[in-house]
DNA sequence: TCTGGGGTCCTAGGACCC
DNA sequence: TCTGGGGTCCTAGGACCC
């Protein structure tokens, strides 16, 4: 048996941990730049605020209904996620952290399924303040189904789907679009053919599923029939692509500002590479104007720069990224977003050196180590390249940011007795 | 005025190899 | 008149996830 623990309205719950008077008050959390709604408390859902809604279209609703608005605080959410995962790690032999707010747990050696799930749920709430729901079932896809019902209809927040007749009943009531692996496109495609519940999907001919939904669809169908196709992955694989991109908080036109932004993104990509012990040999830079500004001139471009030797050195990656940027930059346009993607990633022990390489890689490695150590200790970007800029007017808009209660000394809560 | 930021996997088609 | 058969690798695009 596999259990799936999923934090309820995770980002909204994180904000509530440190502002408990917001319990029962509608909350929304906005994406970077305070752009879209990316998390809602149950109260906000009831007010009809949809997921992904542009915030500016709902400003009046927020004001009128007393909705508390937060800018995304990923430092806080990441830290609380770690606390939740570490709490659960003590309770199970084997688990897979599937996303920032979800974890699959191996329950194969658990005899009292419901009791164990309840115990975990209670402990996580007590230790971290985060409410979770837990679904238990024979496969991952069915655990997702169990979790869906646990969160939505079960007061205790825990549901075990083991008995075949229960499973069948659950699938008959589950709308096709709620299934894990069925997105908007497939939901529409299937609905048009009369497949409206998970049960309808499972009843289809497997060859038809294979042909129309690829092997991914076939695996899903088998999982729903109780045949396991997805194992619990305990080691997290190295990323094959790493991307850092942001929309700008204001209009950006100049090459200089874009250069600062691209240099900053390339630096972050390099840090992420070093953190997972990898090197990359392809650096891709991209730029876009605002696709929603229909009256302004539109432009999207990208440029790939191939490096002769794989690297995770900030200086080299920034240099390549800026070279790419200069090749695609056009004057007179208003840019909205830029980003850097590094790929062709290999473990850093397996880098193929070039005969004509002019870089002292040993020395550079020490330099990067020192920079990472200093920045970890005294703060992000305390040591940085001059090209990353100082005033950084292009950076994010974050007008409703909560304190980093758990990751920044100056933001610690003060309790007055 | 104002619309996020990361990822993965699969497939088809083209280029190329012998 | 007529032009094979078997592969691999790469890329773009489309689907999905959170």
Coordinates of C-alpha atoms (C1' of nucleotides) in Angstrom, one line a residue:
Chain A
X1 CA 0.0 0.0 0.0
X2 CA 1.1 3.5 -0.8
X3 CA 0.1 6.7 1.2
X4 CA 0.1 10.2 -0.2
X5 CA 0.3 13.1 2.2
X6 CA -0.6 16.4 0.6
X7 CA -0.6 19.7 2.5
X8 CA -3.9 21.6 2.5
X9 CA -3.7 24.9 0.6
X10 CA 0.0 24.8 1.4
X11 CA 1.2 28.4 0.8
X12 CA -1.9 29.8 2.5
X13 CA -1.4 27.5 5.4
X14 CA 2.3 28.6 5.7
X15 CA 1.2 32.2 6.1
X16 CA -1.3 31.2 8.8
X17 CA 1.3 29.4 10.9
X18 CA 2.8 32.7 11.9
X19 CA -0.4 34.7 11.7
X20 CA -3.0 32.4 13.3
X21 CA -5.6 35.1 13.5
X22 CA -6.0 34.6 9.8
X23 CA -7.6 31.2 10.5
X24 CA -11.1 31.4 8.9
X25 CA -10.2 34.6 7.0
X26 CA -9.9 34.2 3.2
X27 CA -6.3 34.3 2.1
X28 CA -4.7 34.3 -1.4
X29 CA -1.0 34.0 -2.3
X30 CA 0.2 35.7 -5.5
X31 CA 2.8 34.5 -7.9
X32 CA 6.1 36.5 -8.4
X33 CA 5.4 40.1 -9.4
X34 CA 2.1 39.8 -7.6
X35 CA 0.7 38.6 -10.9
X36 CA -1.6 35.6 -10.5
X37 CA -3.3 33.8 -7.7
X38 CA -1.3 30.6 -7.0
X39 CA -2.8 29.5 -3.7
X40 CA -6.2 30.1 -2.0
X41 CA -7.5 29.2 1.4
X42 CA -10.9 27.3 1.4
X43 CA -12.6 30.6 2.3
X44 CA -11.1 32.3 -0.8
X45 CA -12.1 29.3 -3.0
X46 CA -15.7 29.7 -1.8
X47 CA -15.6 33.3 -2.9
X48 CA -15.0 32.1 -6.4
X49 CA -11.4 33.2 -6.8
X50 CA -10.1 30.8 -9.5
X51 CA -6.6 29.3 -9.5
X52 CA -4.3 31.3 -11.8
X53 CA -6.5 34.3 -11.9
X54 CA -4.8 37.6 -12.7
X55 CA -4.7 39.5 -9.4
X56 CA -5.6 42.9 -10.8
X57 CA -8.9 41.5 -12.1
X58 CA -9.9 40.5 -8.5
X59 CA -8.7 43.6 -6.6
X60 CA -12.3 44.7 -5.9
X61 CA -13.3 41.3 -4.7
X62 CA -10.3 41.1 -2.4
X63 CA -11.2 44.5 -0.9
X64 CA -14.9 44.0 -0.6
X65 CA -14.6 40.5 0.9
X66 CA -11.7 41.2 3.2
X67 CA -9.4 38.8 1.5
X68 CA -5.9 38.9 2.9
X69 CA -3.3 39.1 0.1
X70 CA 0.3 37.8 0.2
X71 CA 3.2 38.0 -2.2
X72 CA 4.8 34.6 -2.6
X73 CA 7.4 34.0 0.1
X74 CA 9.3 30.9 -1.2
X75 CA 12.0 31.1 1.5
X76 CA 9.3 30.5 4.1
X77 CA 7.4 27.8 2.1
X78 CA 10.6 25.9 1.3
X79 CA 11.7 25.9 4.9
X80 CA 8.3 24.8 6.2
X81 CA 8.2 22.1 3.5
X82 CA 11.5 20.7 4.8
X83 CA 10.1 20.6 8.3
X84 CA 7.0 18.7 7.2
X85 CA 9.1 16.2 5.2
X86 CA 11.6 15.7 8.1
X87 CA 8.7 15.1 10.5
X88 CA 7.3 12.4 8.2
X89 CA 10.7 10.9 7.5
X90 CA 10.8 9.8 11.2
X91 CA 7.5 7.9 10.7
X92 CA 8.2 5.7 7.6
X93 CA 10.9 3.6 6.2
X94 CA 10.7 4.8 2.7
X95 CA 9.3 7.9 1.1
X96 CA 9.4 10.1 -2.0
X97 CA 9.2 13.9 -1.8
X98 CA 7.1 14.4 -4.9
X99 CA 6.7 18.2 -4.7
X100 CA 7.0 21.1 -2.2
X101 CA 3.7 20.0 -0.5
X102 CA 3.3 16.3 -1.4
X103 CA 5.0 13.1 -0.3
X104 CA 4.4 9.4 -1.2
X105 CA 5.0 7.0 1.7
X106 CA 5.6 3.2 1.5
X107 CA 2.9 1.7 3.7
X108 CA 3.7 -1.9 2.6
X109 CA 4.7 -2.9 6.2
X110 CA 1.9 -1.0 7.9
X111 CA -0.8 -3.1 9.4
X112 CA -3.2 -0.5 10.7
X113 CA -3.4 1.8 7.7
X114 CA -5.9 4.4 8.9
X115 CA -4.5 4.6 12.4
X116 CA -1.0 5.2 11.1
X117 CA -2.1 7.9 8.6
X118 CA -4.0 9.7 11.4
X119 CA -1.0 9.5 13.6
X120 CA 1.2 11.1 10.9
X121 CA -1.4 13.8 10.2
X122 CA -1.7 14.7 13.8
X123 CA 2.1 14.8 14.4
X124 CA 2.7 17.0 11.3
X125 CA 0.1 19.5 12.5
X126 CA 1.4 19.6 16.0
X127 CA 5.1 19.9 15.1
X128 CA 4.9 22.3 12.1
X129 CA 1.4 23.9 12.2
X130 CA 0.7 22.6 8.7
X131 CA -2.6 20.7 8.0
X132 CA -2.2 17.7 5.7
X133 CA -4.6 15.2 4.1
X134 CA -3.6 11.6 3.6
X135 CA -4.9 9.0 1.0
X136 CA -3.9 5.4 1.2
X137 CA -4.3 2.9 -1.7
X138 CA -2.6 0.1 -3.6
X139 CA -0.9 2.3 -6.2
X140 CA 0.3 5.9 -6.6
X141 CA -2.5 6.9 -8.9
X142 CA -5.1 5.4 -6.6
X143 CA -3.4 7.1 -3.6
X144 CA -4.0 10.4 -5.4
X145 CA -7.6 9.5 -5.8
X146 CA -7.9 8.6 -2.1
X147 CA -6.3 11.9 -1.3
X148 CA -8.7 13.8 -3.4
X149 CA -11.6 12.4 -1.4
X150 CA -9.8 12.7 1.9
X151 CA -9.2 16.4 1.4
X152 CA -12.7 17.2 0.0
X153 CA -15.1 15.0 1.9
X154 CA -13.6 13.4 4.9
X155 CA -13.6 15.4 8.1
X156 CA -10.6 13.6 9.6
X157 CA -8.6 14.2 6.4
X158 CA -7.6 10.6 6.0
X159 CA -9.1 8.0 3.6
X160 CA -8.0 4.4 2.9
X161 CA -9.1 2.9 -0.5
X162 CA -8.4 -0.8 -0.3
X163 CA -11.5 -2.8 -1.0
X164 CA -12.1 -3.2 -4.8
X165 CA -15.8 -2.2 -4.5
X166 CA -14.8 1.0 -2.7
X167 CA -12.2 1.7 -5.3
X168 CA -14.8 1.2 -8.1
X169 CA -17.3 3.5 -6.3
X170 CA -14.6 6.2 -5.9
X171 CA -13.7 6.0 -9.6
X172 CA -17.3 6.2 -10.7
X173 CA -17.7 9.5 -9.0
X174 CA -14.4 11.1 -9.9
X175 CA -14.6 13.6 -12.8
X176 CA -12.1 12.7 -15.5
X177 CA -10.3 16.1 -15.3
X178 CA -9.4 15.5 -11.6
X179 CA -7.3 12.5 -12.4
X180 CA -3.5 12.7 -12.0
X181 CA -2.2 12.7 -15.6
X182 CA -5.3 14.0 -17.2
X183 CA -4.8 17.7 -18.0
X184 CA -7.1 20.2 -19.7
X185 CA -6.4 18.8 -23.2
X186 CA -7.1 15.2 -22.5
X187 CA -10.1 16.1 -20.3
X188 CA -11.7 17.9 -23.2
X189 CA -10.7 15.2 -25.7
X190 CA -12.1 12.4 -23.5
X191 CA -15.3 14.3 -22.5
X192 CA -16.1 14.8 -26.1
X193 CA -16.0 11.0 -26.5
X194 CA -18.3 10.4 -23.5
X195 CA -15.6 9.5 -21.1
X196 CA -16.5 11.7 -18.1
X197 CA -15.4 9.8 -15.0
X198 CA -12.3 7.9 -14.0
X199 CA -14.4 4.7 -14.2
X200 CA -15.2 5.4 -17.9
X201 CA -11.5 5.7 -18.6
X202 CA -10.7 2.4 -16.9
X203 CA -13.5 0.7 -19.0
X204 CA -11.9 1.7 -22.3
X205 CA -10.0 -0.6 -24.6
X206 CA -6.3 -0.5 -23.6
X207 CA -5.2 -0.4 -27.2
X208 CA -7.3 2.7 -27.8
X209 CA -5.8 4.4 -24.7
X210 CA -2.3 3.5 -25.9
X211 CA -3.0 5.0 -29.3
X212 CA -4.7 8.2 -28.2
X213 CA -2.9 8.9 -24.9
X214 CA 0.5 7.3 -25.4
X215 CA 2.0 4.9 -22.9
X216 CA 1.6 7.5 -20.1
X217 CA -2.2 7.1 -20.4
X218 CA -1.9 3.4 -20.5
X219 CA 0.1 3.3 -17.3
X220 CA -2.4 5.5 -15.6
X221 CA -5.2 3.1 -16.6
X222 CA -3.3 0.2 -15.2
X223 CA -2.5 2.0 -12.0
X224 CA -6.2 2.7 -11.6
X225 CA -6.8 -1.1 -12.0
X226 CA -4.4 -1.7 -9.1
X227 CA -1.4 -2.7 -11.3
X228 CA 1.5 -0.7 -10.0
X229 CA 3.5 1.1 -12.8
X230 CA 5.1 3.9 -10.7
X231 CA 7.5 3.0 -8.0
X232 CA 8.4 5.1 -5.0
X233 CA 11.6 7.0 -6.1
X234 CA 13.7 7.5 -3.0
X235 CA 16.7 9.2 -4.6
X236 CA 16.1 12.4 -6.4
X237 CA 17.7 12.4 -9.8
X238 CA 19.9 15.2 -11.0
X239 CA 18.1 17.7 -13.1
X240 CA 18.7 17.5 -16.8
X241 CA 17.7 21.2 -17.4
X242 CA 18.0 24.1 -15.1
X243 CA 16.1 27.3 -15.8
X244 CA 16.0 30.6 -14.0
X245 CA 13.6 33.2 -15.4
X246 CA 11.5 36.1 -14.2
X247 CA 9.1 38.6 -15.4
X248 CA 10.2 42.2 -14.7
X249 CA 8.5 44.4 -12.1
X250 CA 8.5 47.3 -14.5
X251 CA 9.2 48.1 -18.1
X252 CA 12.7 47.2 -19.2
X253 CA 14.2 48.6 -22.5
X254 CA 17.9 49.0 -22.1
X255 CA 20.6 46.5 -22.9
X256 CA 22.3 47.4 -19.7
X257 CA 19.3 46.4 -17.5
X258 CA 18.7 43.3 -19.5
X259 CA 22.4 42.4 -19.0
X260 CA 22.1 42.8 -15.3
X261 CA 19.0 40.6 -15.2
X262 CA 20.5 37.9 -17.5
X263 CA 23.8 37.9 -15.5
X264 CA 21.8 37.5 -12.3
X265 CA 19.8 34.5 -13.7
X266 CA 22.9 32.9 -15.1
X267 CA 24.6 33.2 -11.7
X268 CA 21.6 31.5 -10.1
X269 CA 21.7 28.7 -12.7
X270 CA 25.4 28.2 -11.9
X271 CA 24.7 28.0 -8.2
X272 CA 22.0 25.5 -8.8
X273 CA 24.4 23.4 -10.9
X274 CA 27.0 23.5 -8.2
X275 CA 24.5 22.6 -5.6
X276 CA 23.6 19.3 -7.4
X277 CA 27.3 18.7 -8.3
X278 CA 26.8 19.1 -12.1
X279 CA 28.2 20.9 -15.0
X280 CA 26.5 22.1 -18.2
X281 CA 27.7 22.8 -21.7
X282 CA 24.8 24.5 -23.3
X283 CA 23.5 27.9 -22.2
X284 CA 20.3 29.2 -23.7
X285 CA 19.1 32.8 -23.2
X286 CA 15.6 34.0 -24.0
X287 CA 13.7 37.3 -24.1
X288 CA 10.1 38.2 -24.6
X289 CA 8.0 41.3 -24.7
X290 CA 4.7 41.3 -22.9
X291 CA 2.3 39.1 -24.9
X292 CA -0.7 40.8 -23.2
X293 CA 0.2 44.2 -24.5
X294 CA -1.5 43.7 -27.8
X295 CA -0.8 47.2 -29.0
X296 CA 3.0 47.0 -28.4
X297 CA 5.4 45.5 -30.8
X298 CA 5.9 41.8 -30.0
X299 CA 9.2 40.0 -30.0
X300 CA 10.4 36.6 -28.7
X301 CA 13.9 35.4 -29.2
X302 CA 16.4 32.9 -27.8
X303 CA 20.0 32.0 -28.5
X304 CA 22.0 28.9 -27.6
X305 CA 25.7 29.2 -26.7
X306 CA 27.7 25.9 -26.9
X307 CA 30.6 25.7 -24.5
X308 CA 33.6 23.7 -25.4
X309 CA 34.0 22.4 -21.9
X310 CA 31.1 21.7 -19.5
X311 CA 31.2 24.0 -16.5
X312 CA 29.4 25.3 -13.4
X313 CA 31.6 28.4 -13.1
X314 CA 29.5 31.5 -12.7
X315 CA 32.0 33.6 -14.7
X316 CA 31.9 31.4 -17.7
X317 CA 28.1 30.9 -17.7
X318 CA 27.4 34.6 -17.2
X319 CA 29.8 35.4 -20.1
X320 CA 28.1 33.0 -22.4
X321 CA 24.6 34.2 -21.4
X322 CA 25.6 37.8 -22.1
X323 CA 27.0 36.9 -25.4
X324 CA 23.7 35.2 -26.3
X325 CA 21.7 38.2 -25.1
X326 CA 23.7 40.6 -27.2
X327 CA 23.0 38.5 -30.3
X328 CA 19.2 38.8 -29.8
X329 CA 18.8 42.2 -28.2
X330 CA 16.9 44.7 -30.3
X331 CA 16.6 48.3 -29.3
X332 CA 13.3 50.2 -29.0
X333 CA 11.3 47.3 -27.6
X334 CA 9.7 47.0 -24.1
X335 CA 10.8 43.7 -22.6
X336 CA 8.7 41.8 -20.0
X337 CA 10.7 38.7 -19.3
X338 CA 14.0 37.1 -19.7
X339 CA 15.6 33.8 -18.7
X340 CA 18.6 31.5 -18.8
X341 CA 18.4 27.7 -19.3
X342 CA 21.5 25.5 -18.9
X343 CA 21.4 22.0 -20.3
X344 CA 23.5 19.1 -21.6
X345 CA 24.2 18.4 -17.9
X346 CA 26.8 15.9 -16.7
X347 CA 28.1 15.0 -13.2
X348 CA 31.0 17.3 -12.4
X349 CA 33.4 14.3 -12.0
X350 CA 32.7 13.3 -15.6
X351 CA 33.6 16.5 -17.4
X352 CA 35.5 15.9 -20.6
X353 CA 38.3 18.5 -20.6
X354 CA 39.3 20.2 -23.8
X355 CA 42.9 20.2 -25.2
X356 CA 42.6 23.9 -25.9
X357 CA 41.0 24.9 -22.6
X358 CA 42.6 28.1 -21.2
X359 CA 40.8 28.2 -17.9
X360 CA 42.5 27.3 -14.6
X361 CA 39.7 25.1 -13.4
X362 CA 41.2 24.1 -10.1
X363 CA 41.6 27.7 -9.1
X364 CA 38.2 28.7 -10.3
X365 CA 36.6 25.8 -8.3
X366 CA 38.1 27.2 -5.1
X367 CA 36.9 30.7 -6.0
X368 CA 33.3 29.4 -6.6
X369 CA 33.5 27.4 -3.3
X370 CA 34.5 30.5 -1.4
X371 CA 31.7 32.6 -2.9
X372 CA 29.1 29.9 -2.1
X373 CA 30.4 29.6 1.4
X374 CA 30.4 33.3 2.1
X375 CA 27.0 33.9 0.5
X376 CA 25.5 31.0 2.5
X377 CA 26.8 32.4 5.7
X378 CA 26.1 36.1 5.4
X379 CA 23.4 36.4 2.7
X380 CA 22.5 35.8 -0.8
X381 CA 24.5 37.8 -3.5
X382 CA 26.7 39.4 -0.8
X383 CA 29.6 38.5 -3.2
X384 CA 28.6 39.0 -6.8
X385 CA 29.7 40.0 -10.2
X386 CA 29.5 43.7 -10.9
X387 CA 27.6 43.1 -14.1
X388 CA 24.6 41.9 -12.0
X389 CA 24.0 45.5 -11.1
X390 CA 23.3 47.3 -7.8
X391 CA 20.0 49.2 -8.0
X392 CA 18.2 46.4 -9.8
X393 CA 15.1 48.4 -10.7
X394 CA 13.9 45.5 -12.9
X395 CA 13.4 43.1 -10.1
X396 CA 10.2 41.7 -8.8
X397 CA 7.2 43.5 -7.5
X398 CA 6.4 42.2 -4.1
X399 CA 4.0 44.5 -2.2
X400 CA 2.5 42.0 0.2
X401 CA 5.5 40.0 1.3
X402 CA 5.4 38.4 4.8
X403 CA 8.6 38.1 6.9
X404 CA 11.0 35.2 6.5
X405 CA 10.1 34.0 10.0
X406 CA 12.3 30.9 9.9
X407 CA 15.2 31.8 7.6
X408 CA 16.3 35.3 8.4
X409 CA 17.5 36.5 11.8
X410 CA 16.1 40.0 11.5
X411 CA 12.6 38.5 10.7
X412 CA 12.3 36.3 13.8
X413 CA 9.1 36.8 15.7
X414 CA 9.4 38.7 19.0
X415 CA 7.1 37.5 21.7
X416 CA 6.3 40.1 24.5
X417 CA 5.3 38.7 27.8
Chain B
dT1 C1' -1.1 49.9 -15.0
dC2 C1' -1.6 45.0 -13.9
dT3 C1' -1.5 38.0 -16.4
dG4 C1' 4.4 32.9 -12.6
dG5 C1' 8.2 29.8 -12.5
dG6 C1' 9.9 25.8 -12.5
dG7 C1' 10.3 20.8 -14.4
dT8 C1' 9.4 15.8 -16.9
dC9 C1' 8.2 12.5 -20.5
dC10 C1' 6.7 11.0 -25.2
dT11 C1' 6.3 11.1 -30.2
dA12 C1' 7.0 12.3 -35.0
dG13 C1' 9.9 13.5 -38.4
dG14 C1' 14.3 14.6 -40.4
dA15 C1' 19.2 13.8 -40.9
dC16 C1' 22.4 10.6 -41.0
dC17 C1' 24.9 6.0 -40.7
dC18 C1' 26.0 1.2 -42.8
Chain C
dT1 C1' 10.3 -0.5 -65.9
dC2 C1' 12.8 -0.4 -61.8
dT3 C1' 15.7 2.5 -56.6
dG4 C1' 16.2 -1.7 -49.6
dG5 C1' 16.3 -2.4 -45.0
dG6 C1' 17.8 -1.6 -40.7
dG7 C1' 19.3 1.4 -37.3
dT8 C1' 20.5 5.9 -34.1
dC9 C1' 20.4 10.6 -32.8
dC10 C1' 18.5 15.0 -32.5
dT11 C1' 14.9 18.5 -32.2
dA12 C1' 10.5 20.6 -31.8
dG13 C1' 6.2 20.4 -30.2
dG14 C1' 2.7 18.7 -27.2
dA15 C1' 1.1 16.7 -23.3
dC16 C1' 1.5 16.6 -18.3
dC17 C1' 2.9 17.8 -13.2
dC18 C1' 3.5 21.1 -9.0

